[in-house]
XYZ file of C-alpha atoms in Angstrom:
397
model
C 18.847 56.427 7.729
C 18.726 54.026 10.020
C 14.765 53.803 10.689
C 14.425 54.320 6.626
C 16.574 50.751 6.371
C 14.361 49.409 8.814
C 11.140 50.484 6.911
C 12.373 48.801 3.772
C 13.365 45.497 5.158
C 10.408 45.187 6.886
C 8.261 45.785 3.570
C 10.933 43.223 1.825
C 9.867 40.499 4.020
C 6.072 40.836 3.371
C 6.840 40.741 -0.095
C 8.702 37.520 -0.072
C 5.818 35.952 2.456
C 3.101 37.335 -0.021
C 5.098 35.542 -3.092
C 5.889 32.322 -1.279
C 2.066 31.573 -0.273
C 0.653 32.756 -3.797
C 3.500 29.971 -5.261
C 1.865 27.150 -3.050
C -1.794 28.084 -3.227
C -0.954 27.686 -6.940
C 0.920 24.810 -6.942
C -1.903 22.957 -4.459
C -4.774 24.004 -6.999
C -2.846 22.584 -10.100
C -1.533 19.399 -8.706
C -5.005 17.782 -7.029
C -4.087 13.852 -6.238
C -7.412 12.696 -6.081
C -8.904 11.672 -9.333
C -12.525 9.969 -9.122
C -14.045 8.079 -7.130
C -16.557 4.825 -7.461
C -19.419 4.436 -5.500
C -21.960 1.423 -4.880
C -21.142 -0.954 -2.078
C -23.052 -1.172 0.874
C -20.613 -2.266 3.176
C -16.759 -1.694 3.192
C -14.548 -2.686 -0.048
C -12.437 -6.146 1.442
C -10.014 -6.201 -1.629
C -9.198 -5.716 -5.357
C -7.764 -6.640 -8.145
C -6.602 -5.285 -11.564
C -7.259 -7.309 -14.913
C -3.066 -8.545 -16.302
C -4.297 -7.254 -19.914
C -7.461 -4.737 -20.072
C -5.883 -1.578 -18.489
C -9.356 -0.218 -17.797
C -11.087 -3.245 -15.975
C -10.423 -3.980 -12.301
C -12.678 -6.066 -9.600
C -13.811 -5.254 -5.968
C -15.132 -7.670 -3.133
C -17.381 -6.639 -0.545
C -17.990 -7.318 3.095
C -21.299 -7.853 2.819
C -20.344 -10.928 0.138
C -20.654 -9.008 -3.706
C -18.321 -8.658 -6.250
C -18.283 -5.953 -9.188
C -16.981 -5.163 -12.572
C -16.029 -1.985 -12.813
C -14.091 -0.114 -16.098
C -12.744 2.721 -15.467
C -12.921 4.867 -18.443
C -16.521 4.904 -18.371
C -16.472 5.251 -14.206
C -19.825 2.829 -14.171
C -20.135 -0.909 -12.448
C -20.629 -2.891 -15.869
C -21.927 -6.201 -13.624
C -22.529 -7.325 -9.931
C -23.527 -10.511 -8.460
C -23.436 -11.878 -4.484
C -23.297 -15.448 -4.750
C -21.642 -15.360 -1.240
C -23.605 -15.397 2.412
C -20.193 -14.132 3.978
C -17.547 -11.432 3.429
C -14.985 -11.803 0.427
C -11.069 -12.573 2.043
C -9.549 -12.834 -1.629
C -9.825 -11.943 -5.339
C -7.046 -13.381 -7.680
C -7.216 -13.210 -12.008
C -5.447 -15.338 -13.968
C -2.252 -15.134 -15.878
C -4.562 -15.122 -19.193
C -6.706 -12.676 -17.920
C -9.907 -14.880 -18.534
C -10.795 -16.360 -15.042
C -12.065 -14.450 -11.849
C -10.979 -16.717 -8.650
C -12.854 -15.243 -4.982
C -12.584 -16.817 -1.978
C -14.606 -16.478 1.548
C -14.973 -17.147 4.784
C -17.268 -19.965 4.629
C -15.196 -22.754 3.005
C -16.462 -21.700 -0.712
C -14.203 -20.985 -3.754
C -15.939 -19.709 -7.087
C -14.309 -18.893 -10.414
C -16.316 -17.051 -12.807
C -15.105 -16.265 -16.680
C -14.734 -12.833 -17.220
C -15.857 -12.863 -20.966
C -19.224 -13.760 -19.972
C -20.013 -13.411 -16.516
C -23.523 -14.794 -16.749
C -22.911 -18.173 -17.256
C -23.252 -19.906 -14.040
C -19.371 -19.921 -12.375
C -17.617 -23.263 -10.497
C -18.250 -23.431 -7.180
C -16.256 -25.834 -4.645
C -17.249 -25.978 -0.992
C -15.067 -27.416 2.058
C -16.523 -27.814 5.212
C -14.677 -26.886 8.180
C -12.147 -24.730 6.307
C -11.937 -20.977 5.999
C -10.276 -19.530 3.344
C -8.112 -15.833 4.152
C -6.451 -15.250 0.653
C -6.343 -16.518 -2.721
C -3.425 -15.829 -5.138
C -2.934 -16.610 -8.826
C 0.110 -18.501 -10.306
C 2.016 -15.846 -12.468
C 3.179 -18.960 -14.993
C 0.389 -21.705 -15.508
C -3.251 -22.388 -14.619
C -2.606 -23.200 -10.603
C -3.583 -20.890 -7.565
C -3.211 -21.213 -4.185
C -5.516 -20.340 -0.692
C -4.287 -19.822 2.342
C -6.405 -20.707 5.627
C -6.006 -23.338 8.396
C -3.205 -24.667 6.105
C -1.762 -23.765 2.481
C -3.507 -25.324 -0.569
C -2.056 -25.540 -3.952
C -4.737 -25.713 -6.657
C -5.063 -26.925 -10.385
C -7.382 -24.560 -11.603
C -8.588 -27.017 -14.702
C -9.520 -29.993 -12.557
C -10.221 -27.625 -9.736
C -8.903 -29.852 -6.751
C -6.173 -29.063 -4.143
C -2.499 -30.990 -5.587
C -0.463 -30.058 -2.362
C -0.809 -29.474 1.269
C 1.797 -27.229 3.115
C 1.340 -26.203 6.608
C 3.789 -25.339 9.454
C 2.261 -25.143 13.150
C -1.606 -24.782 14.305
C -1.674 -20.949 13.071
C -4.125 -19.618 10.342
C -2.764 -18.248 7.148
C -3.606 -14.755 6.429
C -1.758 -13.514 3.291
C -0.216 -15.152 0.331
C 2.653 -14.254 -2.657
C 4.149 -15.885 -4.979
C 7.818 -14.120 -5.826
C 7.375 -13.080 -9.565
C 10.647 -14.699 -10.843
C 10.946 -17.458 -8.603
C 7.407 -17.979 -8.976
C 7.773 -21.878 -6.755
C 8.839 -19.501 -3.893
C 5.867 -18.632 -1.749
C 5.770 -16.307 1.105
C 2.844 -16.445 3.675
C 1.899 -14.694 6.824
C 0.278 -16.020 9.446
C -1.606 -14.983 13.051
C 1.317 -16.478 15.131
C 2.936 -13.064 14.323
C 5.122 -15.486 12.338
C 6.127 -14.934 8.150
C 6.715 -18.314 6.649
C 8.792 -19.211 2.832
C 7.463 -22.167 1.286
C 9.193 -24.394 -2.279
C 6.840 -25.927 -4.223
C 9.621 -27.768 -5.661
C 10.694 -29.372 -2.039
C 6.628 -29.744 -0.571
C 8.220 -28.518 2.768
C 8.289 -24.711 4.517
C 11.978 -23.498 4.532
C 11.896 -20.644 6.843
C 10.149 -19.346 9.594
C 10.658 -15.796 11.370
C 9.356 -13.980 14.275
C 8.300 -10.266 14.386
C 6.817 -8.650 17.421
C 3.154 -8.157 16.054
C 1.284 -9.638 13.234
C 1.696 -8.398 9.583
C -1.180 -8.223 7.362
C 0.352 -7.506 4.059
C 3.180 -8.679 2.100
C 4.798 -7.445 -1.396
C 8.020 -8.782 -3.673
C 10.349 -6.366 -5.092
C 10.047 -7.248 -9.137
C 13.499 -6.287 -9.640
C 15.426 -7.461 -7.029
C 13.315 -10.455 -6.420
C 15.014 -11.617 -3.339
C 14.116 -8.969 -1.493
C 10.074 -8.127 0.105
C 8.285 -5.786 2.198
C 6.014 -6.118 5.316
C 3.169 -3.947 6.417
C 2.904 -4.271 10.357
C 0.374 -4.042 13.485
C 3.030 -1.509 14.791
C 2.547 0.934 12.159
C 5.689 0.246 10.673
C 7.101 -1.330 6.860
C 9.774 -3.818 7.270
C 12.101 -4.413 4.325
C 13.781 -8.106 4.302
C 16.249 -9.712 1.890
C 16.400 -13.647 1.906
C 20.009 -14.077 1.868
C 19.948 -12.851 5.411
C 16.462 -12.691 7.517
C 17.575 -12.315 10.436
C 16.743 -8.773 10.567
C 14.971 -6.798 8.525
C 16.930 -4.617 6.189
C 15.133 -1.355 6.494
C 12.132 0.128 8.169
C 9.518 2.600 7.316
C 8.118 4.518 10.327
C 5.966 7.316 9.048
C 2.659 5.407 9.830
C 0.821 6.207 12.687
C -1.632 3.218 12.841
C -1.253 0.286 11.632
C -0.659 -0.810 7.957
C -3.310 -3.185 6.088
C -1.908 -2.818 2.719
C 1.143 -2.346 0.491
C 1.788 -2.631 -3.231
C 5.394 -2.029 -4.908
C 5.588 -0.951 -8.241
C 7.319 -3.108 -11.370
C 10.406 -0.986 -11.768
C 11.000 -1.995 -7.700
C 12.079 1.780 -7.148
C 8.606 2.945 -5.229
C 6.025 1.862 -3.263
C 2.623 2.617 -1.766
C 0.983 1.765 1.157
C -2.498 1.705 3.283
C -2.896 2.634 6.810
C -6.028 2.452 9.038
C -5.473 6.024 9.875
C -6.976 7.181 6.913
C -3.764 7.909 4.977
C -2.026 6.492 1.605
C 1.889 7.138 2.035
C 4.160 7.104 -1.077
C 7.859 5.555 -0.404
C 11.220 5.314 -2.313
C 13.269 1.968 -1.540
C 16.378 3.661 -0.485
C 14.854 6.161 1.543
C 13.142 5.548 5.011
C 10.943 9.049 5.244
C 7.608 8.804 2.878
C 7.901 11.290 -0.331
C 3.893 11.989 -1.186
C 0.644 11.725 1.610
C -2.924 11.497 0.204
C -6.387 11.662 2.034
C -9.339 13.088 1.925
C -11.510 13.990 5.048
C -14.465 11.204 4.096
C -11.792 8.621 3.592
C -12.128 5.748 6.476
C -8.941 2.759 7.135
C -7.965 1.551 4.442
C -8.348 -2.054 3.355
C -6.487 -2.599 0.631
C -4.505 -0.786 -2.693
C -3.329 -1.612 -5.981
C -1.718 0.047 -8.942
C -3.203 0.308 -12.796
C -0.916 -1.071 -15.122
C 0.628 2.213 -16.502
C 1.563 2.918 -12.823
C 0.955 6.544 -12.819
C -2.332 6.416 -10.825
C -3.467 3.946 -8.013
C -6.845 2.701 -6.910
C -7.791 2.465 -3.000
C -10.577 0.486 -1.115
C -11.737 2.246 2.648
C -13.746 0.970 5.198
C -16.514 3.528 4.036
C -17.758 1.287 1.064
C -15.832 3.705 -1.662
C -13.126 3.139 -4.193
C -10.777 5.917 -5.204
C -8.268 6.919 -7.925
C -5.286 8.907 -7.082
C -2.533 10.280 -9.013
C 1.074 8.558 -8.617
C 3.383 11.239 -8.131
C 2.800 15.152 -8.647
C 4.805 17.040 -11.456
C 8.420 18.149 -10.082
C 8.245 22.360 -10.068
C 11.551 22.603 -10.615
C 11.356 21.456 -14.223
C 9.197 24.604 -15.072
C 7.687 27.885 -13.989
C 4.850 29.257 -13.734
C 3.776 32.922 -14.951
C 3.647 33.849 -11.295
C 6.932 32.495 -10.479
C 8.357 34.364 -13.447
C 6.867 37.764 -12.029
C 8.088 36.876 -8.355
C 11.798 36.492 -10.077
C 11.220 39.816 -11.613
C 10.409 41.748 -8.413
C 13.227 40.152 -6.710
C 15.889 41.137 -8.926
C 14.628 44.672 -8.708
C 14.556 44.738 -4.651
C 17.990 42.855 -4.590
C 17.140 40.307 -1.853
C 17.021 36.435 -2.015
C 14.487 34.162 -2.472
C 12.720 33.278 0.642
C 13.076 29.974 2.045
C 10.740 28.537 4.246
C 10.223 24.770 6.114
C 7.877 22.055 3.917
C 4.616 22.637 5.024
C 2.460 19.067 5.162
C -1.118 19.731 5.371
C -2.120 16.973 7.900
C -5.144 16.596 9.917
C -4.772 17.048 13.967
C -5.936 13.918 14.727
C -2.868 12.249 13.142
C -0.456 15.292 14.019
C -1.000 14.289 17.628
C -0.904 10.161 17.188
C 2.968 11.008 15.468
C 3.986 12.867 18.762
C 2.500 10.120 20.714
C 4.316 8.129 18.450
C 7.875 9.229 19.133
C 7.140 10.017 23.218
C 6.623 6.021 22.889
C 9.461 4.723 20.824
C 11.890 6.794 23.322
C 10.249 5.592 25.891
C 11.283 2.260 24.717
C 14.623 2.916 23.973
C 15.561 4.260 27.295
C 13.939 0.964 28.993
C 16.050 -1.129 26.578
C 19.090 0.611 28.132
C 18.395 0.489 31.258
C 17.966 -3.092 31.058
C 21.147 -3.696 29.003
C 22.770 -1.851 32.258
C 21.619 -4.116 35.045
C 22.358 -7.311 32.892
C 25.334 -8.660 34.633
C 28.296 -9.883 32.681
C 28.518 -13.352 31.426
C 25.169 -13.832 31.646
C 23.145 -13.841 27.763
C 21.949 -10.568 26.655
């Protein structure tokens, strides 16, 4: 009896390994993430930008200084012009939707109208300036640049109105909160993040992190609160009532992070890493819920999300823009006819269901930067202590 029992167990577990990998296989052909892609840039796609009102339209800027029109219905580049000798830093729409605002690394700012791009655009030209970012002003006709200091623009008369600058360091990155819209945020080389109010002319606040950030994003929702992408390959959460130190942090990254978006609800965010992955996040938790790549896909520059929010575009390194599905369909909330089959079979056999660790389908190369990773950070921590040890007492720690 005893070597019949063993038989049958033995064919039990096969079973439920057979059922559990037919389950994924299907699940992994249904739910693809990648939708399209757009192709027609010779050099790596700098930045984009979504149009407030045409859900279809969006813009990309170039390294090698062009700019497209691109719908995405129709997945074809409806116009393309390089007025620029350099690289594109910033693309910015306005809160009408009818004005295209690009900025570069040669001192030149262009607008061009969107309803008919022909018509020659403005062009304004300051030498000995470079200009990093440009960002529209959610409630009027103003926009500001960020470079060797922080201009604020009146896009009718098209001449700077303030001047705001805090130390020698260049700007990299501007945002305006979206309902405290005379709140500015900026980061700068100087590894330093700096609040601005319009309303006062002066900085506010100034804080310190241990490497540079490149990207910054306000929660819509709880509008006191942002997000960081970092050199360090982490996300740090802050909340202005208390900067001190950063609220929460994101360490699934395993390079560092160019680009973040957060979504309008202020429940989920994405966000762009230069090793090749897009990482999906929840607010409230620290550990990413969704990775996508591809094995073409290069760093990636920068990422936004289409207005309905389901899917997300994505500019790499590699010259390509791609479209990627939000979030998958929960399994949970229906079965499939093979699942229904599986439930049959083990009701007849009498066993439960198998259960089996979350398999993530990563590539080596980034499998062996996350062990890496955490040998590191411990590493670190285990310094820190020691040094906390030999600190006498009384003196500052």
């Amino acid at each position: 009896m005893n070597n019949k029992q063993k038989f049958f167990n033995q064919q039990e577990k096969k079973i439920k390994k057979r059922n559990f990998k037919s389950i994924e296989k299907y699940k992994n052909f249904l739910d693809k993430p990648f939708v399209s892609n757009f192709s027609g840039h010779k050099e790596g796609v700098k930045c984009i930008d979504k149009h407030p009102i045409n859900p279809n339209l969006f813009f990309s800027g170039s390294l090698d200084g062009e700019i497209k029109f691109w719908l995405s219905n129709k997945k074809e580049c409806i116009y393309s012009f390089s007025e620029f000798n350099r690289s594109i830093r910033g693309l910015t729409i306005d809160n009408k939707g009818k004005e295209l605002i690009s900025c570069s690394d040669n001192g030149t700012i262009i607008t061009w109208n969107i309803s008919e791009p022909k018509k020659k655009p403005k062009i304004f030209y300051l030498k000995n300036e470079t200009f990093n970012s440009v960002k529209a002003y959610p409630f009027g006709f103003f926009f500001a640049t960020g470079g060797k200091e922080l201009l604020f623009w009146d896009q009718l008369t098209f001449q700077p109105v303030q001047r705001l600058f805090w130390g020698l360091s260049s700007i990299s990155k501007i945002n305006f909160n979206p309902k405290e819209p005379n709140v500015l945020a900026s980061l700068c080389s100087d590894r330093s993040i700096i609040l601005y109010d319009l309303r006062l002319k002066i900085p506010i606040k100034k804080i310190f992190l241990e490497m540079a950030s490149n990207d910054l994003s306000w929660n819509s929702v709880k509008f006191s609160e942002f997000i960081v992408a970092n050199e360090d390959s982490n996300i740090y959460s802050f909340d202005l009532r208390n900067m001190r130190q950063a609220k929460k942090v994101y360490r699934d990254h395993v390079m560092p992070v160019n680009c973040i978006e957060q979504d309008s609800l202020g429940k989920t965010f994405i966000s762009g890493s230069s090793d090749t992955t897009v990482r999906l996040y929840e607010n409230n938790k620290t550990k990413s819920l969704n990775i996508f790549f591809t094995k073409r896909m290069k760093r990636i520059l920068d990422i936004k999300f289409l207005l309905d929010e389901n899917f997300f575009i994505t500019s790499s390194d590699d010259g390509d823009i791609r479209v990627w599905k939000k979030k998958n369909k929960t399994f949970n909330e229906f079965e499939y006819p093979k699942e229904k089959n599986i439930k049959k079979t083990n009701q007849k056999l009498n066993f439960e269901n198998f259960e089996s660790p979350k398999i993530k389908f990563l590539p080596k190369s980034i499998k062996n930067l996350k062990r890496l990773k955490k040998i590191l950070v411990l590493k670190k921590k285990n310094i820190n202590l020691l040094n906390k040890r030999q600190i006498l007492p009384g003196y500052l720690k």
